[in-house]
Coordinates of C-alpha atoms in Angstrom, one line a residue:
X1 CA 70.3 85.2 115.0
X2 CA 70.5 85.4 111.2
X3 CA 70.9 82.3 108.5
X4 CA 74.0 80.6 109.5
X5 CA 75.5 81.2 106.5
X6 CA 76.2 84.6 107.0
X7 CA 76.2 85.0 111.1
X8 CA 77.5 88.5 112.5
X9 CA 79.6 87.9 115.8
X10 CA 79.7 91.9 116.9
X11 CA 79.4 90.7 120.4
X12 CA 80.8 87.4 121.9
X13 CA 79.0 85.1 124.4
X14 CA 80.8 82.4 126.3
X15 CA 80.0 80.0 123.8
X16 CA 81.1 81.9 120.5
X17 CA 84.8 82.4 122.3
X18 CA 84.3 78.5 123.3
X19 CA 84.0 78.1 119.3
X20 CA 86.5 80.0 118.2
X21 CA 89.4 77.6 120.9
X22 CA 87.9 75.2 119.8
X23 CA 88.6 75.7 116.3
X24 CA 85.0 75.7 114.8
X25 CA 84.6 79.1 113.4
X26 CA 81.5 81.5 113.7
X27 CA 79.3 81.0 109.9
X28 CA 81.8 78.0 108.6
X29 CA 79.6 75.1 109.6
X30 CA 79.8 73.0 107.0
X31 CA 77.3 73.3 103.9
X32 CA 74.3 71.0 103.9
X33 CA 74.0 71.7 100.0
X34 CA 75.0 68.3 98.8
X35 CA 74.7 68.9 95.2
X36 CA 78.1 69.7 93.4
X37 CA 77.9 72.0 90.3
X38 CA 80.2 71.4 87.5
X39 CA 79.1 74.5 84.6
X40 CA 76.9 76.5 86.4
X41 CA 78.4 79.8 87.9
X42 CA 76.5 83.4 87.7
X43 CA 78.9 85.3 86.1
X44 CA 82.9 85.1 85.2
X45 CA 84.2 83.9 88.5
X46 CA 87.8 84.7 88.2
X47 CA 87.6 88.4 89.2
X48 CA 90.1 88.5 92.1
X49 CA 92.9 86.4 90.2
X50 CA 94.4 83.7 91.2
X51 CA 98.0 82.6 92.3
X52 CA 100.8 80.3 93.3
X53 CA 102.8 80.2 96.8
X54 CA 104.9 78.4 99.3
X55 CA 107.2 76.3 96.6
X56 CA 108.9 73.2 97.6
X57 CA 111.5 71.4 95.1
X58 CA 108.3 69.3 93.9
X59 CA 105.4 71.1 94.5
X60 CA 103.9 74.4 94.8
X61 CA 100.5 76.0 95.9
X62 CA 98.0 77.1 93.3
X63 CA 95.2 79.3 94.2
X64 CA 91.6 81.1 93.1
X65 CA 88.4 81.9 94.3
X66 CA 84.8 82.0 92.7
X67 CA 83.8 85.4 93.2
X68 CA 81.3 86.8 90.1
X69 CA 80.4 89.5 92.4
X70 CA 83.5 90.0 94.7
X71 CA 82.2 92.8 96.7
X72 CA 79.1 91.1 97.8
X73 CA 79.0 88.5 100.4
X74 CA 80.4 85.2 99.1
X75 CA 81.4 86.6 96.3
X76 CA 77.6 86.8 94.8
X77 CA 78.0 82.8 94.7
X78 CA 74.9 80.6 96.1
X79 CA 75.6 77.8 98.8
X80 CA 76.1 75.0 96.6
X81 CA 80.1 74.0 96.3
X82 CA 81.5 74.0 92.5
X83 CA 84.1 71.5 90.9
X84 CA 86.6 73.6 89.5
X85 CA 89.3 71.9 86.9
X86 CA 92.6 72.9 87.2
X87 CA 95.5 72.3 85.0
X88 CA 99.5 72.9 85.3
X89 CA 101.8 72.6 82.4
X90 CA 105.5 73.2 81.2
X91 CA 104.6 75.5 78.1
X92 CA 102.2 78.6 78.6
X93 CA 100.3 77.6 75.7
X94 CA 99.9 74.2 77.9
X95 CA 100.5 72.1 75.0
X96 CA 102.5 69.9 78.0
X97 CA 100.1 69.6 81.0
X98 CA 101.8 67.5 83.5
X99 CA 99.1 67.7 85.9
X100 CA 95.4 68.4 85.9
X101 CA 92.6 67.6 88.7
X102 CA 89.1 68.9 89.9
X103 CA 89.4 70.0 93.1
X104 CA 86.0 71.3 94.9
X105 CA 85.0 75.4 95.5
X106 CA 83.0 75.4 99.3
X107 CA 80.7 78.0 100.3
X108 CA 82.2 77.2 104.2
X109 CA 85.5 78.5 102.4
X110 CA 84.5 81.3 100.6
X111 CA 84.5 79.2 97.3
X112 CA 88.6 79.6 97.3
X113 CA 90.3 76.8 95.9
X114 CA 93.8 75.7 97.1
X115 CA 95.7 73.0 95.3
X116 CA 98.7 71.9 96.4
X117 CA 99.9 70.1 93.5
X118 CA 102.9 67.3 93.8
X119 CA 104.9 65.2 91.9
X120 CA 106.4 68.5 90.0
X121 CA 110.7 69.1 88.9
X122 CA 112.8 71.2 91.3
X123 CA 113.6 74.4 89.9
X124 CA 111.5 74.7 87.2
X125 CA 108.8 77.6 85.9
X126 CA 105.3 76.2 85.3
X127 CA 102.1 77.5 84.0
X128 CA 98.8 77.1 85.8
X129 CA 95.0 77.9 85.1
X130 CA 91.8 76.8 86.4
X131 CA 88.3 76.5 84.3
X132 CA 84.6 76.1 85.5
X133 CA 81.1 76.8 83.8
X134 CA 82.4 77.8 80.5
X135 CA 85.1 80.1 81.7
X136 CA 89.0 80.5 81.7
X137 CA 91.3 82.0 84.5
X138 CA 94.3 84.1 83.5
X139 CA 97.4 82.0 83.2
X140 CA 100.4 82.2 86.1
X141 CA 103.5 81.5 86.3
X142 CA 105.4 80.0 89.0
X143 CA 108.6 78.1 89.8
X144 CA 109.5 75.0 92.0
X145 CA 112.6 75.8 94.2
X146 CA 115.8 73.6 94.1
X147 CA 116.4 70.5 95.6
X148 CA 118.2 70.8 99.6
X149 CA 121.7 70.3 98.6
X150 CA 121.5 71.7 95.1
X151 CA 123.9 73.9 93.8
X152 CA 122.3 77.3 92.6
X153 CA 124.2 80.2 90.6
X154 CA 121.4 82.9 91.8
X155 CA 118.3 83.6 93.3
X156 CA 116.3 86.3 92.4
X157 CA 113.6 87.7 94.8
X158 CA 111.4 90.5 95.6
X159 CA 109.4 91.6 99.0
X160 CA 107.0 94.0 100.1
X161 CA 104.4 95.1 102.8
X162 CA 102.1 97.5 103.6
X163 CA 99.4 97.9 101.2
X164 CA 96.8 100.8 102.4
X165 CA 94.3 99.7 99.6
X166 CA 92.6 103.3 100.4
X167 CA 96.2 105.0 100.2
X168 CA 97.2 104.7 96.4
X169 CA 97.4 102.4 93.5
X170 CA 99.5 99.4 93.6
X171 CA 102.0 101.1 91.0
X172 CA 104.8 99.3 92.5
X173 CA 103.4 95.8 91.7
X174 CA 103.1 96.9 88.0
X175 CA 106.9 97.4 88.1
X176 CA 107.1 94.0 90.3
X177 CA 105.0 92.1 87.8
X178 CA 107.5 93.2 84.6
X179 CA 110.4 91.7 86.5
X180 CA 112.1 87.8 86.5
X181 CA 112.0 86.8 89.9
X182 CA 111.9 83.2 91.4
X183 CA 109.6 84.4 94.6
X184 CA 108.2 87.1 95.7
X185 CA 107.8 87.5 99.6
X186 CA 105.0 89.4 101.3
X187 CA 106.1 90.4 105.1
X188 CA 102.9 91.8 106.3
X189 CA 99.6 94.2 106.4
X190 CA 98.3 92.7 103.1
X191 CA 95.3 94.5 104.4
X192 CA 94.4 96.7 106.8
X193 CA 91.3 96.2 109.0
X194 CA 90.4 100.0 109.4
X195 CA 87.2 101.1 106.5
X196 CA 88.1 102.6 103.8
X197 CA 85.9 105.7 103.3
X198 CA 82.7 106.6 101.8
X199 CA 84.8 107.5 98.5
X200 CA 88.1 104.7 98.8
X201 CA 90.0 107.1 99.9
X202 CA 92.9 108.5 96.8
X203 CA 90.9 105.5 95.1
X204 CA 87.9 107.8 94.4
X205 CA 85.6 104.9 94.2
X206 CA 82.2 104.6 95.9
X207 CA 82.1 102.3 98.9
X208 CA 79.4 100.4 100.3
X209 CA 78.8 100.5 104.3
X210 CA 80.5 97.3 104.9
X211 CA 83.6 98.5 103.8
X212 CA 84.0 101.7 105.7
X213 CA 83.8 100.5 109.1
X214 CA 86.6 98.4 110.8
X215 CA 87.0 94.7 110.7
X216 CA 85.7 93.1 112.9
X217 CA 83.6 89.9 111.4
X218 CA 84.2 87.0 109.0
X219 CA 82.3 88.7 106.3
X220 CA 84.0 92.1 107.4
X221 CA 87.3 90.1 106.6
X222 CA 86.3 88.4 103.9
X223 CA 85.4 91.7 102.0
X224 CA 88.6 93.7 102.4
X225 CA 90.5 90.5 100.9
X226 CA 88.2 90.6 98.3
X227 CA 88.3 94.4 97.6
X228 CA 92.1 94.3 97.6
X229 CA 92.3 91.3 95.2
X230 CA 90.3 93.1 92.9
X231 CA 93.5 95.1 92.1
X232 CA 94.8 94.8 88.6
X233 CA 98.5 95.4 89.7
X234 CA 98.2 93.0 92.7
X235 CA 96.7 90.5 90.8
X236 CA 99.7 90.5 88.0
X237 CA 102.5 90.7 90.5
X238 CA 100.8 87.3 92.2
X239 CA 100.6 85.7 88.6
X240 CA 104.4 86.6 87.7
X241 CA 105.9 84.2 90.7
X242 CA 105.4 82.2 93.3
X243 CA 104.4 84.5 96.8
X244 CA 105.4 82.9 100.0
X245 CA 103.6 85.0 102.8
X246 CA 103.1 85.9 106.5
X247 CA 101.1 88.2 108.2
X248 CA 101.9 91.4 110.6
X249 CA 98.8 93.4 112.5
X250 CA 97.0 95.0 110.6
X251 CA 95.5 91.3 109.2
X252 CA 93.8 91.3 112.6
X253 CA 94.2 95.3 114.3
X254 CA 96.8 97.7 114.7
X255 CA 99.9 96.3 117.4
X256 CA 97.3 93.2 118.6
X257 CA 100.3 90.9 120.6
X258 CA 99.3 87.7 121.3
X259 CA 96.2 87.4 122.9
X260 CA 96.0 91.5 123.9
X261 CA 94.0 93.7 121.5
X262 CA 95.0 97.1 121.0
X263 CA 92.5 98.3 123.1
X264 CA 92.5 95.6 125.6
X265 CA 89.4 94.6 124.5
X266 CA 88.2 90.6 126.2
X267 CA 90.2 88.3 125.9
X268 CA 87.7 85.6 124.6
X269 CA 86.2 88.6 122.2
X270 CA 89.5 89.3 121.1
X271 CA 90.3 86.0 120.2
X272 CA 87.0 85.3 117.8
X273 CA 87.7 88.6 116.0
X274 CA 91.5 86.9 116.0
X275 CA 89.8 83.5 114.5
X276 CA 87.6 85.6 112.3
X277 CA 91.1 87.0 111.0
X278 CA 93.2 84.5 110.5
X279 CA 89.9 82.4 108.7
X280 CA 90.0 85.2 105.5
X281 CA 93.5 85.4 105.4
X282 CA 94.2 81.2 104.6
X283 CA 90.9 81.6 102.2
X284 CA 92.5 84.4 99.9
X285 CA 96.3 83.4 99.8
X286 CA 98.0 80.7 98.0
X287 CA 98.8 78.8 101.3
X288 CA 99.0 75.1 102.2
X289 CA 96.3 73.3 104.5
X290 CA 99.3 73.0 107.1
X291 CA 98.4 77.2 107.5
X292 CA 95.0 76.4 107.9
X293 CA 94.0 78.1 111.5
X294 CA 92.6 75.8 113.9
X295 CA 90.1 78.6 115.7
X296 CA 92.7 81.9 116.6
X297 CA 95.3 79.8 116.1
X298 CA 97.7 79.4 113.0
X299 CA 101.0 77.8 112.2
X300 CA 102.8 80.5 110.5
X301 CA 106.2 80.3 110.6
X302 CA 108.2 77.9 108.6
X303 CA 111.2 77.4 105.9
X304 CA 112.1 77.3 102.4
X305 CA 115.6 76.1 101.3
X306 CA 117.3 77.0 97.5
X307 CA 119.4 74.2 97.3
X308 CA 122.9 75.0 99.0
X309 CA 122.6 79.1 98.4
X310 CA 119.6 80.5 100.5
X311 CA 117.2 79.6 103.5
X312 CA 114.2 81.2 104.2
X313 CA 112.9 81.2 107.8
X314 CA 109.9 83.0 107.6
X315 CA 108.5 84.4 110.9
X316 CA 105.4 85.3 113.4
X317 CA 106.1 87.8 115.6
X318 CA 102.5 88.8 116.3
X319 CA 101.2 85.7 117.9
X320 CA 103.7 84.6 120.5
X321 CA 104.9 88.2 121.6
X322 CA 104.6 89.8 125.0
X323 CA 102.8 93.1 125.2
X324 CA 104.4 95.9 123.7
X325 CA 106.4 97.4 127.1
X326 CA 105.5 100.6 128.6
X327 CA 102.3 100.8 126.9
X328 CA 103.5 100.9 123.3
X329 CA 104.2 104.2 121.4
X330 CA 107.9 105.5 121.6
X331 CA 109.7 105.6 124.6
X332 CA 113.1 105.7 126.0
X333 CA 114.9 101.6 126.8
X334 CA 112.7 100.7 129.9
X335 CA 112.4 97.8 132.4
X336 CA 109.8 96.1 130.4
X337 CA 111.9 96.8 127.0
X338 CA 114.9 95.4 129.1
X339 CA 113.4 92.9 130.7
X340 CA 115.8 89.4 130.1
X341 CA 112.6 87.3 129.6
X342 CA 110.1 89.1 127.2
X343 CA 110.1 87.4 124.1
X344 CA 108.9 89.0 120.3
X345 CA 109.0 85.0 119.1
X346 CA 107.8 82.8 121.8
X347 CA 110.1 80.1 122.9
X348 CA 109.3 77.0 121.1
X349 CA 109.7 79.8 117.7
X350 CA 113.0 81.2 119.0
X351 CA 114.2 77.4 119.7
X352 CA 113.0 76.0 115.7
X353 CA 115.1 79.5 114.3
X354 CA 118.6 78.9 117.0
X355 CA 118.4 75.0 116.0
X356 CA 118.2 75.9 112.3
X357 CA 121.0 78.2 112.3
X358 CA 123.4 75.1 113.6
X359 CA 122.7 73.7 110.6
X360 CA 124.5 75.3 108.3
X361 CA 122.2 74.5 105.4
X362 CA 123.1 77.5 103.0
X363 CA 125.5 80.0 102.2
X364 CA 122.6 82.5 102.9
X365 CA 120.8 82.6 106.4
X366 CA 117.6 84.9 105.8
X367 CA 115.2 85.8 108.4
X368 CA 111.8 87.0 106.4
X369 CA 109.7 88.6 108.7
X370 CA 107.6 91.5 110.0
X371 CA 109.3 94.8 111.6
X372 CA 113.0 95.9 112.1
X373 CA 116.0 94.4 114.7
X374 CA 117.9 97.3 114.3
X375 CA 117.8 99.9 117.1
X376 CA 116.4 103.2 115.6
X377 CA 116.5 105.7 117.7
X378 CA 114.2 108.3 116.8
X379 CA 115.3 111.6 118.9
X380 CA 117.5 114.3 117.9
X381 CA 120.3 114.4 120.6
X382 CA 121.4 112.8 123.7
X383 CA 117.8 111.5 124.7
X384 CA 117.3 107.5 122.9
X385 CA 113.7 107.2 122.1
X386 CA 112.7 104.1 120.1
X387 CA 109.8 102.2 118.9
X388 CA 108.4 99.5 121.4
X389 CA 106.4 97.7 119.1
X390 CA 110.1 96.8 116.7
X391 CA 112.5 94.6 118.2
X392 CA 113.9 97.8 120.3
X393 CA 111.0 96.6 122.6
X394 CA 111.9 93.0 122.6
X395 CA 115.8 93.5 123.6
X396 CA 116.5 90.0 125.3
X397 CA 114.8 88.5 121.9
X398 CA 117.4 90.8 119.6
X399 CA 120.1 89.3 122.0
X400 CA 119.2 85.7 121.6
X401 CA 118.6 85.5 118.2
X402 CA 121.6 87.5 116.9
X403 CA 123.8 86.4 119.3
X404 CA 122.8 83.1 119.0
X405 CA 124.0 83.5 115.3
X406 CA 127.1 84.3 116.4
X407 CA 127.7 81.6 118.7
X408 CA 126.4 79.2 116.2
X409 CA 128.7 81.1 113.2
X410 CA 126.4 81.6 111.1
X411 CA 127.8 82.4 107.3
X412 CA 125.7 85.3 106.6
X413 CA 122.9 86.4 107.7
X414 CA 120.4 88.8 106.7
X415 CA 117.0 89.9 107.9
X416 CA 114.6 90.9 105.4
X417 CA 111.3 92.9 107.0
X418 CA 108.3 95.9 106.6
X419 CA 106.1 97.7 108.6
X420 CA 108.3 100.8 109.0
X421 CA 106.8 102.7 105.8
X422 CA 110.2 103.7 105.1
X423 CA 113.0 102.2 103.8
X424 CA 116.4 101.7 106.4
X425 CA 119.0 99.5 105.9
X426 CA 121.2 98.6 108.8
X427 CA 123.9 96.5 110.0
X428 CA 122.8 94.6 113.2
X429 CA 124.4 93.7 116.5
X430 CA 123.3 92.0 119.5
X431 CA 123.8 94.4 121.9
X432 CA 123.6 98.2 121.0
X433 CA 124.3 99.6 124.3
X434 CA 127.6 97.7 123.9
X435 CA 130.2 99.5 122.0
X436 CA 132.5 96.0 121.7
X437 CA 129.2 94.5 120.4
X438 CA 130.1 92.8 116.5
X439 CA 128.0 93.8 113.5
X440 CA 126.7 90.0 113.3
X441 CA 124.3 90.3 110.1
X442 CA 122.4 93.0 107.6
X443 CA 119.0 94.3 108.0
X444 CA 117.4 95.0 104.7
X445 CA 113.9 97.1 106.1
X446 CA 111.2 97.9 102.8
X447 CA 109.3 100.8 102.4
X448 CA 105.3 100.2 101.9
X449 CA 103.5 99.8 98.5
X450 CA 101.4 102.4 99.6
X451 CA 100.7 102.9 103.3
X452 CA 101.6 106.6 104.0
X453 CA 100.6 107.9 100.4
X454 CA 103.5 109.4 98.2
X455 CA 106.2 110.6 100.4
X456 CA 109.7 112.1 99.9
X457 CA 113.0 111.1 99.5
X458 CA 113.5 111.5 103.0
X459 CA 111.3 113.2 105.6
X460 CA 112.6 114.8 109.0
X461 CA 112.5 111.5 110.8
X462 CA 114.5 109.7 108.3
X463 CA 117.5 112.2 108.6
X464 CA 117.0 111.7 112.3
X465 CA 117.5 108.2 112.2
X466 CA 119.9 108.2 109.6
X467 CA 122.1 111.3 111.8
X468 CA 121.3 108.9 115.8
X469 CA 122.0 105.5 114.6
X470 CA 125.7 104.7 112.9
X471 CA 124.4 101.3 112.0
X472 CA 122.0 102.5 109.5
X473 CA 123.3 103.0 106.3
X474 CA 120.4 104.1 104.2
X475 CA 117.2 105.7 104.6
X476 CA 114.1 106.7 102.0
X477 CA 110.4 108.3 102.6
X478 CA 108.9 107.0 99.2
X479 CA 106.7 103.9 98.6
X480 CA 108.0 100.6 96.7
X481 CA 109.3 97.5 96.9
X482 CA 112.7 96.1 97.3
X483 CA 114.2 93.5 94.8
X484 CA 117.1 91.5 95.1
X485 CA 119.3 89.1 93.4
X486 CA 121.7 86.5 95.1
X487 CA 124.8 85.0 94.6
X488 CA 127.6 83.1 96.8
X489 CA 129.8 86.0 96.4
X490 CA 127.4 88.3 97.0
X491 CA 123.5 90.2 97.9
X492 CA 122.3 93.4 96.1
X493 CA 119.3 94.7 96.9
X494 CA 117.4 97.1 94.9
X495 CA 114.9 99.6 96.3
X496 CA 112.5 100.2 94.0
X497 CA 110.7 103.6 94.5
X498 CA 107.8 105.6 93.0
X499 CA 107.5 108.8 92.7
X500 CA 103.3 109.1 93.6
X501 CA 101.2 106.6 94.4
X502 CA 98.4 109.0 94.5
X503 CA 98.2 109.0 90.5
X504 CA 97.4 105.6 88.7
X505 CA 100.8 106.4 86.9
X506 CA 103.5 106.7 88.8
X507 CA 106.6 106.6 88.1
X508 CA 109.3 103.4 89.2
X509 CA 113.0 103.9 89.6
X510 CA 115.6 102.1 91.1
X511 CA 116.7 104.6 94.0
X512 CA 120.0 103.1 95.7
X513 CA 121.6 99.7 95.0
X514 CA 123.0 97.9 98.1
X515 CA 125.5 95.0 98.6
X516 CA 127.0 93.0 101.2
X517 CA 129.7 90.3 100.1
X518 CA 129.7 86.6 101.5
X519 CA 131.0 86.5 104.8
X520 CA 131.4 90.4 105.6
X521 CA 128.4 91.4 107.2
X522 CA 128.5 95.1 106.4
X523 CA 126.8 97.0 103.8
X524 CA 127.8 99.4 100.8
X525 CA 125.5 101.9 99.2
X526 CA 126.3 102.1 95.3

């Protein structure tokens, strides 16, 4: 087997799936080096940026990783772990640090650092930076959120997903980076796991072999994070605001569902590429150790509350889901789709999101999360054909949770989601087979940054969807983001569009402004 530093698991034996349950990872043993070095790094470390994430009312995430050579294996750092200094601060010039700390850069964790830094003011921008061997990282910018029961004027936010490296340039995050927002929320497929092409792709850039073949390894992982973050654009939109994150498939492979691949590959093998995954993703985002996966497990989902106006429940609905029914793809409602007990949550996931809602925490009830709720029937006609890897495959789970929002009378309550590569806004009810069914809450789907390459204003399929389902009340075929700002009167949303993603230069317009006033779940298009 080769060095244990950098171990390739293409094939798992009984005792590399016993690891991975077990939580120990394949090539994370921990470093034997025990000198720590405090000035020496090979290069300028600071080449895939850094960031901040996950903000509470007195603290907030801040992240980088050592990386003078990001596209070699760890980054082109040895094995010996480095004492980074990092510093936060009210002023960007820091002229007002208000905390500072070493915190230590391990091989075992890809040399990423992740300070979660307490004792900070609710609702307040900060600065942050880190230094090590001579060098400086770029400054960012983040905020704190409120305070539980704080009364807030407005919240303004941001979300994407969906960002096919390989596909086009991150144009969108150039607009999103320009913008005032107080968190930015990504809802999935920050990478994809499939290789990228001897030549990137629309990138035009020379690839090594590593990073044209699928995912499948630690390292394998590792490198696509790192070939992302390189991004210019990704890396300013990450340093203009806090990023609070989850992940869909395409972190791990295309429609995985709990412990089923997409190709129904072992279980046990499945679940070390899973752990392998999961590993990469918590070393590259600006995530708390409470993320950190124990083996193929992680603890995704959980909240964020601004003050009395908004609650964020953000959501996994890769890891507890049944198997996509009728063998994926699109197909007409089925037994399986139908079935009263399939779940896209889990129940101990459904039960955390049904006991929140009786709370009645905030004016705003937002589920953040990964694909749409909203029926979308794809077929021209009589015939109802719809996606079984959406909630339309999960029926009983769409039931639950909206109708449980009902029951519970929920103020307002608005989902906010990806994955679609298109752009559809809907108003959602529990039941869509029953006419008498109540629009319950607002569906606010984003297009990709780049996944599907330029696009249109709207395609074939859009029309169809927008012409077979009365519920949806916009539709768009181009790549962006969405932006929105919130008040207790009302939500607007903003879908942000370019024109090409296949140039470096595209350009960014607003393409339709939506709004839904407090306590009227139904949307207008402006």
């Amino acid at each position: 087997m080769e060095n244990s530093t950098r171990r390739k698991f293409l094939t798992v034996t009984g005792a590399a799936a016993a690891l991975a349950l077990a939580g120990t990872l394949p090539g994370i043993t921990a470093s034997g080096a025990t000198t720590v070095d405090t000035d020496r790094v090979p290069g300028y470390p600071f080449t895939l940026g850094i960031a901040s994430g996950d903000p509470l009312p007195d603290a907030v995430v801040i992240w980088t990783r050592l990386a003078p050579k990001p596209l070699d294996p760890f980054g082109g750092m040895n094995d010996r772990p480095v004492s980074v200094r990092w510093e936060v601060a009210e002023d960007e010039r820091f002229r007002r640090i208000v905390r500072s700390g070493n915190a230590l850069a391990r091989r075992e964790e890809s040399h990423s650092v992740h300070v979660d830094v307490r004792g900070l003011r609710p609702w307040r921008h900060y600065f942050y930076r880190f230094h090590v061997g001579g060098h400086t990282s770029p400054v960012g910018r983040t905020r704190t959120s409120p305070t539980a029961h704080q009364s807030v004027p407005a919240v303004s936010l941001a979300y994407a997903s969906c960002q096919a490296w390989y596909e086009g340039f991150y144009t969108a995050y150039r607009d999103m980076a320009k913008q005032d927002h107080d968190v930015v929320f990504h809802l999935g497929d920050y990478i994809y796991e499939y290789g990228v092409g001897a030549d990137g792709g629309l990138r035009k850039q020379d690839m090594a072999v590593d990073f044209q073949r699928e995912t499948t390894t630690l390292d394998d992982y590792r490198g696509r994070y790192a070939l992302y973050k390189t991004d210019p654009d990704l890396q300013a939109a990450h340093a203009a605001a806090p990023w609070i994150i989850t992940n869909d498939d395409h972190e791990v492979e295309n429609n995985w569902a709990g412990d089923i691949s997409e190709n129904n590959d072992p279980v046990a093998q499945f679940l070390v590429r899973r752990a392998n995954a999961f590993r990469a993703w918590w070393e590259h985002q600006p995530v708390r150790t409470t993320q950190l996966p124990t083996g193929p497990d992680i603890q995704m989902y959980r909240r964020f509350q601004y003050g009395d106006l908004i609650r964020f429940n953000v959501l996994d609905t890769r890891q507890y889901r049944d198997d996509q029914a009728a063998g994926d793809g699109i197909k007409a409602p089925n037994p399986d789709s139908l079935d009263p007990n399939r779940t896209i949550t889990g129940a101990a996931q459904e039960k955390w999101l049904l006991d929140g809602m009786a709370q009645h925490s905030a004016r705003w009830e937002v589920l953040a999360h990964q694909t749409a709720i909203a029926q979308l029937d794809t077929a021209a006609g009589p015939p109802v054909l719809v996606p079984m890897d959406t909630w339309d495959g999960y029926v009983a789970s769409r039931k639950r949770i909206l109708g449980g929002a009902q029951d519970r009378k929920v103020r307002n309550l608005v989902s906010i989601a990806g994955d679609l590569h298109r752009s559809v806004a809907s108003e959602l009810r529990p039941d869509y087979a029953d006419p008498s069914s109540p629009v319950v809450a607002t569906e606010f789907v984003g297009t990709s940054i780049t996944s599907g390459q330029d696009g249109m204003d709207l395609d074939a399929g859009g029309q169809t969807i927008l012409d077979e389902n009365p519920h949806v009340k916009f539709g768009n075929f181009q790549r962006g983001y969405v932006r929105c700002e919130v008040t207790p009167r009302e939500w607007t949303a903003d879908y942000r569009v370019v024109d090409k993603v296949s140039i470096r230069d595209g350009k960014v317009t607003t393409r339709a402004k939506l709004t839904v006033e407090d306590r009227v779940p139904a949307i207008h298009v402006h």
